[in-house]
Amino acid sequence: MRLVPGVGTAAACALAVVVMAGCSGGDATEDAKKPSASPTAVASEEKSEAPEVPATPEEDFDAMAMGSGFYFDGQGIGSASDAMKRYCELLGEPELEGMSPAQWLAEKELTKPDGEMVLQDGVDRFCPARAKTLKAAVDGTYERWFTDGTYEVGAGAEKIPPGTYRTTGALRDCYWERTSKSGEILDNHFATSAQTVRVTVRAGDGQFTTRSCGSWRPVR
């Protein structure tokens, strides 16, 4: 070490220490003040959240149907969406349980709790081509057919309006009768074998009874 004239060895050493601190001490101090990134923060930045997978139409429909009071026939062996898809297929049939598809919806399905809400949602999702059938059922503008039973003549539910009706098919032992309001037989017919049978129910009739004749449909 080169000694500064007039300065002792101890003083020179102290001066050297001060000079060295002045060269590097500033940066070291600033670096010490900077907080170091924690491993947790780095891991959080690097971790990307998985995108949320949207529910399928089937899942949405199942949740909606399960939260309603509606129950599909056959739902016990599958999901509500599976049952609704089956209903969509049925609505494409020409006849359901002796009724027109719209009549079947109106008299068998729309009468259930939340029927209109659930069926409307299902048709919109899975078979929009059946929307007209559902609308006719809701509006009551469907054609009514009549199977086995005794019907009071008139307008309204469970009644048969006056008019001409026809049934077709491989008819065996088909019987019908028209009776007065007091129950007297006005006219009747028994066909042991026929392909088509026709009857006119009159406004003054009291009841119309049919057995084993299939579906009576209005003649337009």
mmCIF file of C-alpha atoms in Angstrom:
data_model
loop_
_atom_site.group_PDB
_atom_site.id
_atom_site.type_symbol
_atom_site.label_atom_id
_atom_site.label_comp_id
_atom_site.label_asym_id
_atom_site.label_seq_id
_atom_site.Cartn_x
_atom_site.Cartn_y
_atom_site.Cartn_z
ATOM 1 C CA MET A 1 0.000 0.000 0.000
ATOM 2 C CA ARG A 2 1.304 3.435 -0.899
ATOM 3 C CA LEU A 3 1.296 5.735 2.098
ATOM 4 C CA VAL A 4 0.043 9.276 1.834
ATOM 5 C CA PRO A 5 2.663 11.671 3.204
ATOM 6 C CA GLY A 6 1.782 12.783 6.712
ATOM 7 C CA VAL A 7 -0.815 10.087 7.243
ATOM 8 C CA GLY A 8 -0.246 7.107 9.512
ATOM 9 C CA THR A 9 -0.706 3.482 8.562
ATOM 10 C CA ALA A 10 -3.931 3.083 10.561
ATOM 11 C CA ALA A 11 -5.398 6.221 9.049
ATOM 12 C CA ALA A 12 -4.471 5.082 5.571
ATOM 13 C CA CYS A 13 -6.245 1.791 6.057
ATOM 14 C CA ALA A 14 -9.382 3.556 7.251
ATOM 15 C CA LEU A 15 -9.291 5.819 4.226
ATOM 16 C CA ALA A 16 -9.044 2.827 1.919
ATOM 17 C CA VAL A 17 -12.097 1.244 3.467
ATOM 18 C CA VAL A 18 -14.103 4.452 3.005
ATOM 19 C CA VAL A 19 -13.042 4.732 -0.643
ATOM 20 C CA MET A 20 -14.069 1.121 -1.366
ATOM 21 C CA ALA A 21 -17.433 1.601 0.324
ATOM 22 C CA GLY A 22 -18.017 4.720 -1.708
ATOM 23 C CA CYS A 23 -17.518 2.777 -4.955
ATOM 24 C CA SER A 24 -19.833 -0.094 -4.261
ATOM 25 C CA GLY A 25 -21.923 0.719 -1.227
ATOM 26 C CA GLY A 26 -24.638 2.718 -3.066
ATOM 27 C CA ASP A 27 -25.711 -0.076 -5.461
ATOM 28 C CA ALA A 28 -25.550 -2.706 -2.733
ATOM 29 C CA THR A 29 -27.816 -0.647 -0.508
ATOM 30 C CA GLU A 30 -30.424 -0.118 -3.246
ATOM 31 C CA ASP A 31 -30.366 -3.818 -4.140
ATOM 32 C CA ALA A 32 -30.897 -4.707 -0.509
ATOM 33 C CA LYS A 33 -33.966 -2.491 -0.356
ATOM 34 C CA LYS A 34 -35.661 -4.202 -3.346
ATOM 35 C CA PRO A 35 -38.019 -6.982 -2.240
ATOM 36 C CA SER A 36 -37.310 -10.345 -3.752
ATOM 37 C CA ALA A 37 -40.149 -12.076 -5.662
ATOM 38 C CA SER A 38 -41.651 -14.802 -3.528
ATOM 39 C CA PRO A 39 -41.989 -18.321 -4.994
ATOM 40 C CA THR A 40 -45.747 -18.170 -4.360
ATOM 41 C CA ALA A 41 -46.204 -15.011 -6.423
ATOM 42 C CA VAL A 42 -44.176 -16.418 -9.297
ATOM 43 C CA ALA A 43 -46.145 -19.651 -9.236
ATOM 44 C CA SER A 44 -49.444 -17.724 -9.278
ATOM 45 C CA GLU A 45 -48.363 -15.704 -12.291
ATOM 46 C CA GLU A 46 -47.247 -18.769 -14.179
ATOM 47 C CA LYS A 47 -50.354 -20.785 -13.339
ATOM 48 C CA SER A 48 -53.142 -20.248 -15.899
ATOM 49 C CA GLU A 49 -56.760 -20.914 -14.948
ATOM 50 C CA ALA A 50 -58.497 -23.680 -16.935
ATOM 51 C CA PRO A 51 -61.310 -22.287 -19.133
ATOM 52 C CA GLU A 52 -64.810 -22.992 -17.825
ATOM 53 C CA VAL A 53 -66.598 -25.529 -20.007
ATOM 54 C CA PRO A 54 -70.160 -24.365 -20.859
ATOM 55 C CA ALA A 55 -73.043 -26.710 -20.133
ATOM 56 C CA THR A 56 -74.476 -28.688 -23.052
ATOM 57 C CA PRO A 57 -78.088 -28.158 -24.180
ATOM 58 C CA GLU A 58 -78.890 -31.533 -22.620
ATOM 59 C CA GLU A 59 -77.399 -30.528 -19.253
ATOM 60 C CA ASP A 60 -79.243 -27.208 -19.286
ATOM 61 C CA PHE A 61 -82.526 -28.922 -20.092
ATOM 62 C CA ASP A 62 -82.037 -31.645 -17.480
ATOM 63 C CA ALA A 63 -81.422 -29.035 -14.776
ATOM 64 C CA MET A 64 -84.481 -27.038 -15.801
ATOM 65 C CA ALA A 65 -86.749 -30.083 -15.976
ATOM 66 C CA MET A 66 -85.548 -31.460 -12.641
ATOM 67 C CA GLY A 67 -86.344 -28.126 -11.017
ATOM 68 C CA SER A 68 -89.908 -28.228 -12.348
ATOM 69 C CA GLY A 69 -92.944 -30.292 -11.411
ATOM 70 C CA PHE A 70 -93.090 -31.967 -14.832
ATOM 71 C CA TYR A 71 -92.352 -35.654 -15.287
ATOM 72 C CA PHE A 72 -91.884 -37.366 -18.645
ATOM 73 C CA ASP A 73 -93.417 -40.780 -19.226
ATOM 74 C CA GLY A 74 -90.433 -43.118 -19.293
ATOM 75 C CA GLN A 75 -88.099 -40.627 -17.616
ATOM 76 C CA GLY A 76 -87.295 -43.202 -14.952
ATOM 77 C CA ILE A 77 -85.047 -45.106 -17.355
ATOM 78 C CA GLY A 78 -83.114 -42.084 -18.621
ATOM 79 C CA SER A 79 -82.536 -38.361 -18.397
ATOM 80 C CA ALA A 80 -85.169 -35.705 -19.057
ATOM 81 C CA SER A 81 -83.380 -34.673 -22.251
ATOM 82 C CA ASP A 82 -83.427 -38.266 -23.532
ATOM 83 C CA ALA A 83 -87.140 -38.458 -22.776
ATOM 84 C CA MET A 84 -87.771 -35.146 -24.540
ATOM 85 C CA LYS A 85 -85.951 -36.359 -27.642
ATOM 86 C CA ARG A 86 -88.203 -39.420 -27.614
ATOM 87 C CA TYR A 87 -91.231 -37.127 -27.377
ATOM 88 C CA CYS A 88 -89.913 -35.272 -30.422
ATOM 89 C CA GLU A 89 -89.955 -38.551 -32.334
ATOM 90 C CA LEU A 90 -93.478 -39.367 -31.139
ATOM 91 C CA LEU A 91 -94.782 -35.998 -32.318
ATOM 92 C CA GLY A 92 -93.837 -37.019 -35.846
ATOM 93 C CA GLU A 93 -96.229 -39.981 -35.721
ATOM 94 C CA PRO A 94 -99.632 -39.669 -37.444
ATOM 95 C CA GLU A 95 -101.473 -40.942 -34.347
ATOM 96 C CA LEU A 96 -100.729 -41.302 -30.640
ATOM 97 C CA GLU A 97 -102.980 -43.408 -28.442
ATOM 98 C CA GLY A 98 -105.836 -42.859 -30.864
ATOM 99 C CA MET A 99 -105.344 -39.075 -30.881
ATOM 100 C CA SER A 100 -103.718 -36.526 -33.130
ATOM 101 C CA PRO A 101 -100.231 -35.495 -31.889
ATOM 102 C CA ALA A 102 -101.437 -32.027 -30.860
ATOM 103 C CA GLN A 103 -104.417 -33.525 -29.050
ATOM 104 C CA TRP A 104 -102.097 -35.974 -27.268
ATOM 105 C CA LEU A 105 -99.936 -33.094 -26.080
ATOM 106 C CA ALA A 106 -102.927 -31.038 -24.974
ATOM 107 C CA GLU A 107 -104.816 -33.777 -23.151
ATOM 108 C CA LYS A 108 -101.973 -35.923 -21.829
ATOM 109 C CA GLU A 109 -98.924 -33.691 -21.336
ATOM 110 C CA LEU A 110 -99.895 -30.034 -21.016
ATOM 111 C CA THR A 111 -102.158 -30.918 -18.109
ATOM 112 C CA LYS A 112 -99.088 -31.875 -16.021
ATOM 113 C CA PRO A 113 -97.480 -29.264 -13.713
ATOM 114 C CA ASP A 114 -95.173 -26.905 -15.678
ATOM 115 C CA GLY A 115 -96.061 -28.822 -18.840
ATOM 116 C CA GLU A 116 -96.132 -25.863 -21.194
ATOM 117 C CA MET A 117 -92.844 -24.413 -19.911
ATOM 118 C CA VAL A 118 -90.905 -27.681 -20.101
ATOM 119 C CA LEU A 119 -92.308 -28.811 -23.452
ATOM 120 C CA GLN A 120 -91.770 -25.389 -25.007
ATOM 121 C CA ASP A 121 -88.139 -25.391 -23.905
ATOM 122 C CA GLY A 122 -87.657 -28.953 -25.139
ATOM 123 C CA VAL A 123 -89.216 -28.333 -28.542
ATOM 124 C CA ASP A 124 -87.163 -25.158 -28.993
ATOM 125 C CA ARG A 125 -83.940 -27.018 -28.171
ATOM 126 C CA PHE A 126 -84.379 -30.427 -29.768
ATOM 127 C CA CYS A 127 -87.152 -30.369 -32.393
ATOM 128 C CA PRO A 128 -88.158 -26.879 -33.564
ATOM 129 C CA ALA A 129 -89.927 -28.541 -36.517
ATOM 130 C CA ARG A 130 -92.628 -29.627 -34.005
ATOM 131 C CA ALA A 131 -93.322 -26.046 -32.887
ATOM 132 C CA LYS A 132 -96.582 -25.831 -34.861
ATOM 133 C CA THR A 133 -97.880 -28.998 -33.217
ATOM 134 C CA LEU A 134 -97.121 -27.635 -29.753
ATOM 135 C CA LYS A 135 -98.677 -24.260 -30.583
ATOM 136 C CA ALA A 136 -101.879 -25.952 -31.766
ATOM 137 C CA ALA A 137 -101.979 -27.922 -28.515
ATOM 138 C CA VAL A 138 -101.468 -24.791 -26.398
ATOM 139 C CA ASP A 139 -104.002 -22.737 -28.389
ATOM 140 C CA GLY A 140 -106.566 -25.548 -28.548
ATOM 141 C CA THR A 141 -106.784 -25.349 -32.342
ATOM 142 C CA TYR A 142 -106.005 -29.030 -32.909
ATOM 143 C CA GLU A 143 -108.348 -31.584 -34.434
ATOM 144 C CA ARG A 144 -110.002 -33.800 -31.808
ATOM 145 C CA TRP A 145 -110.439 -37.508 -32.394
ATOM 146 C CA PHE A 146 -112.621 -39.835 -30.331
ATOM 147 C CA THR A 147 -111.887 -43.411 -29.273
ATOM 148 C CA ASP A 148 -113.774 -45.908 -27.103
ATOM 149 C CA GLY A 149 -116.159 -44.325 -24.631
ATOM 150 C CA THR A 150 -119.420 -42.460 -24.167
ATOM 151 C CA TYR A 151 -119.365 -38.741 -24.919
ATOM 152 C CA GLU A 152 -121.932 -36.082 -24.198
ATOM 153 C CA VAL A 153 -122.810 -34.157 -27.342
ATOM 154 C CA GLY A 154 -121.829 -30.493 -27.186
ATOM 155 C CA ALA A 155 -118.862 -28.132 -26.944
ATOM 156 C CA GLY A 156 -116.119 -28.392 -24.344
ATOM 157 C CA ALA A 157 -113.748 -30.886 -22.824
ATOM 158 C CA GLU A 158 -114.833 -34.525 -22.793
ATOM 159 C CA LYS A 159 -117.701 -33.724 -25.197
ATOM 160 C CA ILE A 160 -118.131 -34.536 -28.880
ATOM 161 C CA PRO A 161 -119.268 -31.659 -31.099
ATOM 162 C CA PRO A 162 -122.099 -32.318 -33.591
ATOM 163 C CA GLY A 163 -120.806 -33.281 -37.030
ATOM 164 C CA THR A 164 -119.887 -36.154 -39.311
ATOM 165 C CA TYR A 165 -117.139 -38.544 -38.272
ATOM 166 C CA ARG A 166 -115.363 -41.427 -39.962
ATOM 167 C CA THR A 167 -113.113 -44.243 -38.793
ATOM 168 C CA THR A 168 -110.951 -46.423 -41.045
ATOM 169 C CA GLY A 169 -108.752 -49.498 -40.762
ATOM 170 C CA ALA A 170 -109.204 -53.200 -40.212
ATOM 171 C CA LEU A 171 -112.346 -52.799 -38.109
ATOM 172 C CA ARG A 172 -113.646 -55.812 -36.210
ATOM 173 C CA ASP A 173 -116.792 -55.808 -34.055
ATOM 174 C CA CYS A 174 -117.116 -52.042 -34.274
ATOM 175 C CA TYR A 175 -120.211 -50.760 -32.474
ATOM 176 C CA TRP A 176 -121.590 -47.227 -32.151
ATOM 177 C CA GLU A 177 -124.868 -45.712 -30.985
ATOM 178 C CA ARG A 178 -126.492 -42.317 -30.737
ATOM 179 C CA THR A 179 -128.839 -41.758 -27.808
ATOM 180 C CA SER A 180 -131.205 -39.009 -26.725
ATOM 181 C CA LYS A 181 -130.633 -36.900 -23.628
ATOM 182 C CA SER A 182 -132.844 -39.353 -21.768
ATOM 183 C CA GLY A 183 -130.756 -42.308 -22.986
ATOM 184 C CA GLU A 184 -133.084 -43.714 -25.670
ATOM 185 C CA ILE A 185 -131.281 -45.212 -28.677
ATOM 186 C CA LEU A 186 -131.807 -43.013 -31.714
ATOM 187 C CA ASP A 187 -129.544 -44.965 -34.069
ATOM 188 C CA ASN A 188 -126.835 -47.612 -33.808
ATOM 189 C CA HIS A 189 -124.704 -49.919 -35.928
ATOM 190 C CA PHE A 190 -122.587 -53.035 -35.409
ATOM 191 C CA ALA A 191 -119.951 -53.927 -38.008
ATOM 192 C CA THR A 192 -118.338 -57.339 -37.592
ATOM 193 C CA SER A 193 -115.816 -56.535 -40.336
ATOM 194 C CA ALA A 194 -115.324 -53.228 -42.154
ATOM 195 C CA GLN A 195 -112.677 -50.943 -43.643
ATOM 196 C CA THR A 196 -114.478 -47.648 -43.032
ATOM 197 C CA VAL A 197 -117.503 -46.595 -40.984
ATOM 198 C CA ARG A 198 -119.213 -43.209 -41.016
ATOM 199 C CA VAL A 199 -121.697 -41.591 -38.595
ATOM 200 C CA THR A 200 -123.307 -38.165 -38.181
ATOM 201 C CA VAL A 201 -123.775 -36.913 -34.632
ATOM 202 C CA ARG A 202 -126.637 -34.404 -34.505
ATOM 203 C CA ALA A 203 -126.973 -31.300 -32.347
ATOM 204 C CA GLY A 204 -130.110 -32.675 -30.677
ATOM 205 C CA ASP A 205 -128.426 -35.913 -29.615
ATOM 206 C CA GLY A 206 -127.651 -36.511 -25.979
ATOM 207 C CA GLN A 207 -124.727 -38.964 -26.109
ATOM 208 C CA PHE A 208 -122.524 -40.841 -28.550
ATOM 209 C CA THR A 209 -121.084 -44.244 -27.594
ATOM 210 C CA THR A 210 -118.377 -46.170 -29.452
ATOM 211 C CA ARG A 211 -116.594 -49.480 -28.851
ATOM 212 C CA SER A 212 -113.775 -51.168 -30.828
ATOM 213 C CA CYS A 213 -114.021 -48.679 -33.687
ATOM 214 C CA GLY A 214 -110.602 -47.081 -33.500
ATOM 215 C CA SER A 215 -110.431 -43.295 -33.825
ATOM 216 C CA TRP A 216 -113.358 -41.262 -35.092
ATOM 217 C CA ARG A 217 -112.082 -38.237 -36.997
ATOM 218 C CA PRO A 218 -114.098 -35.231 -38.210
ATOM 219 C CA VAL A 219 -114.965 -35.286 -41.912
ATOM 220 C CA ARG A 220 -114.032 -31.939 -43.447
#
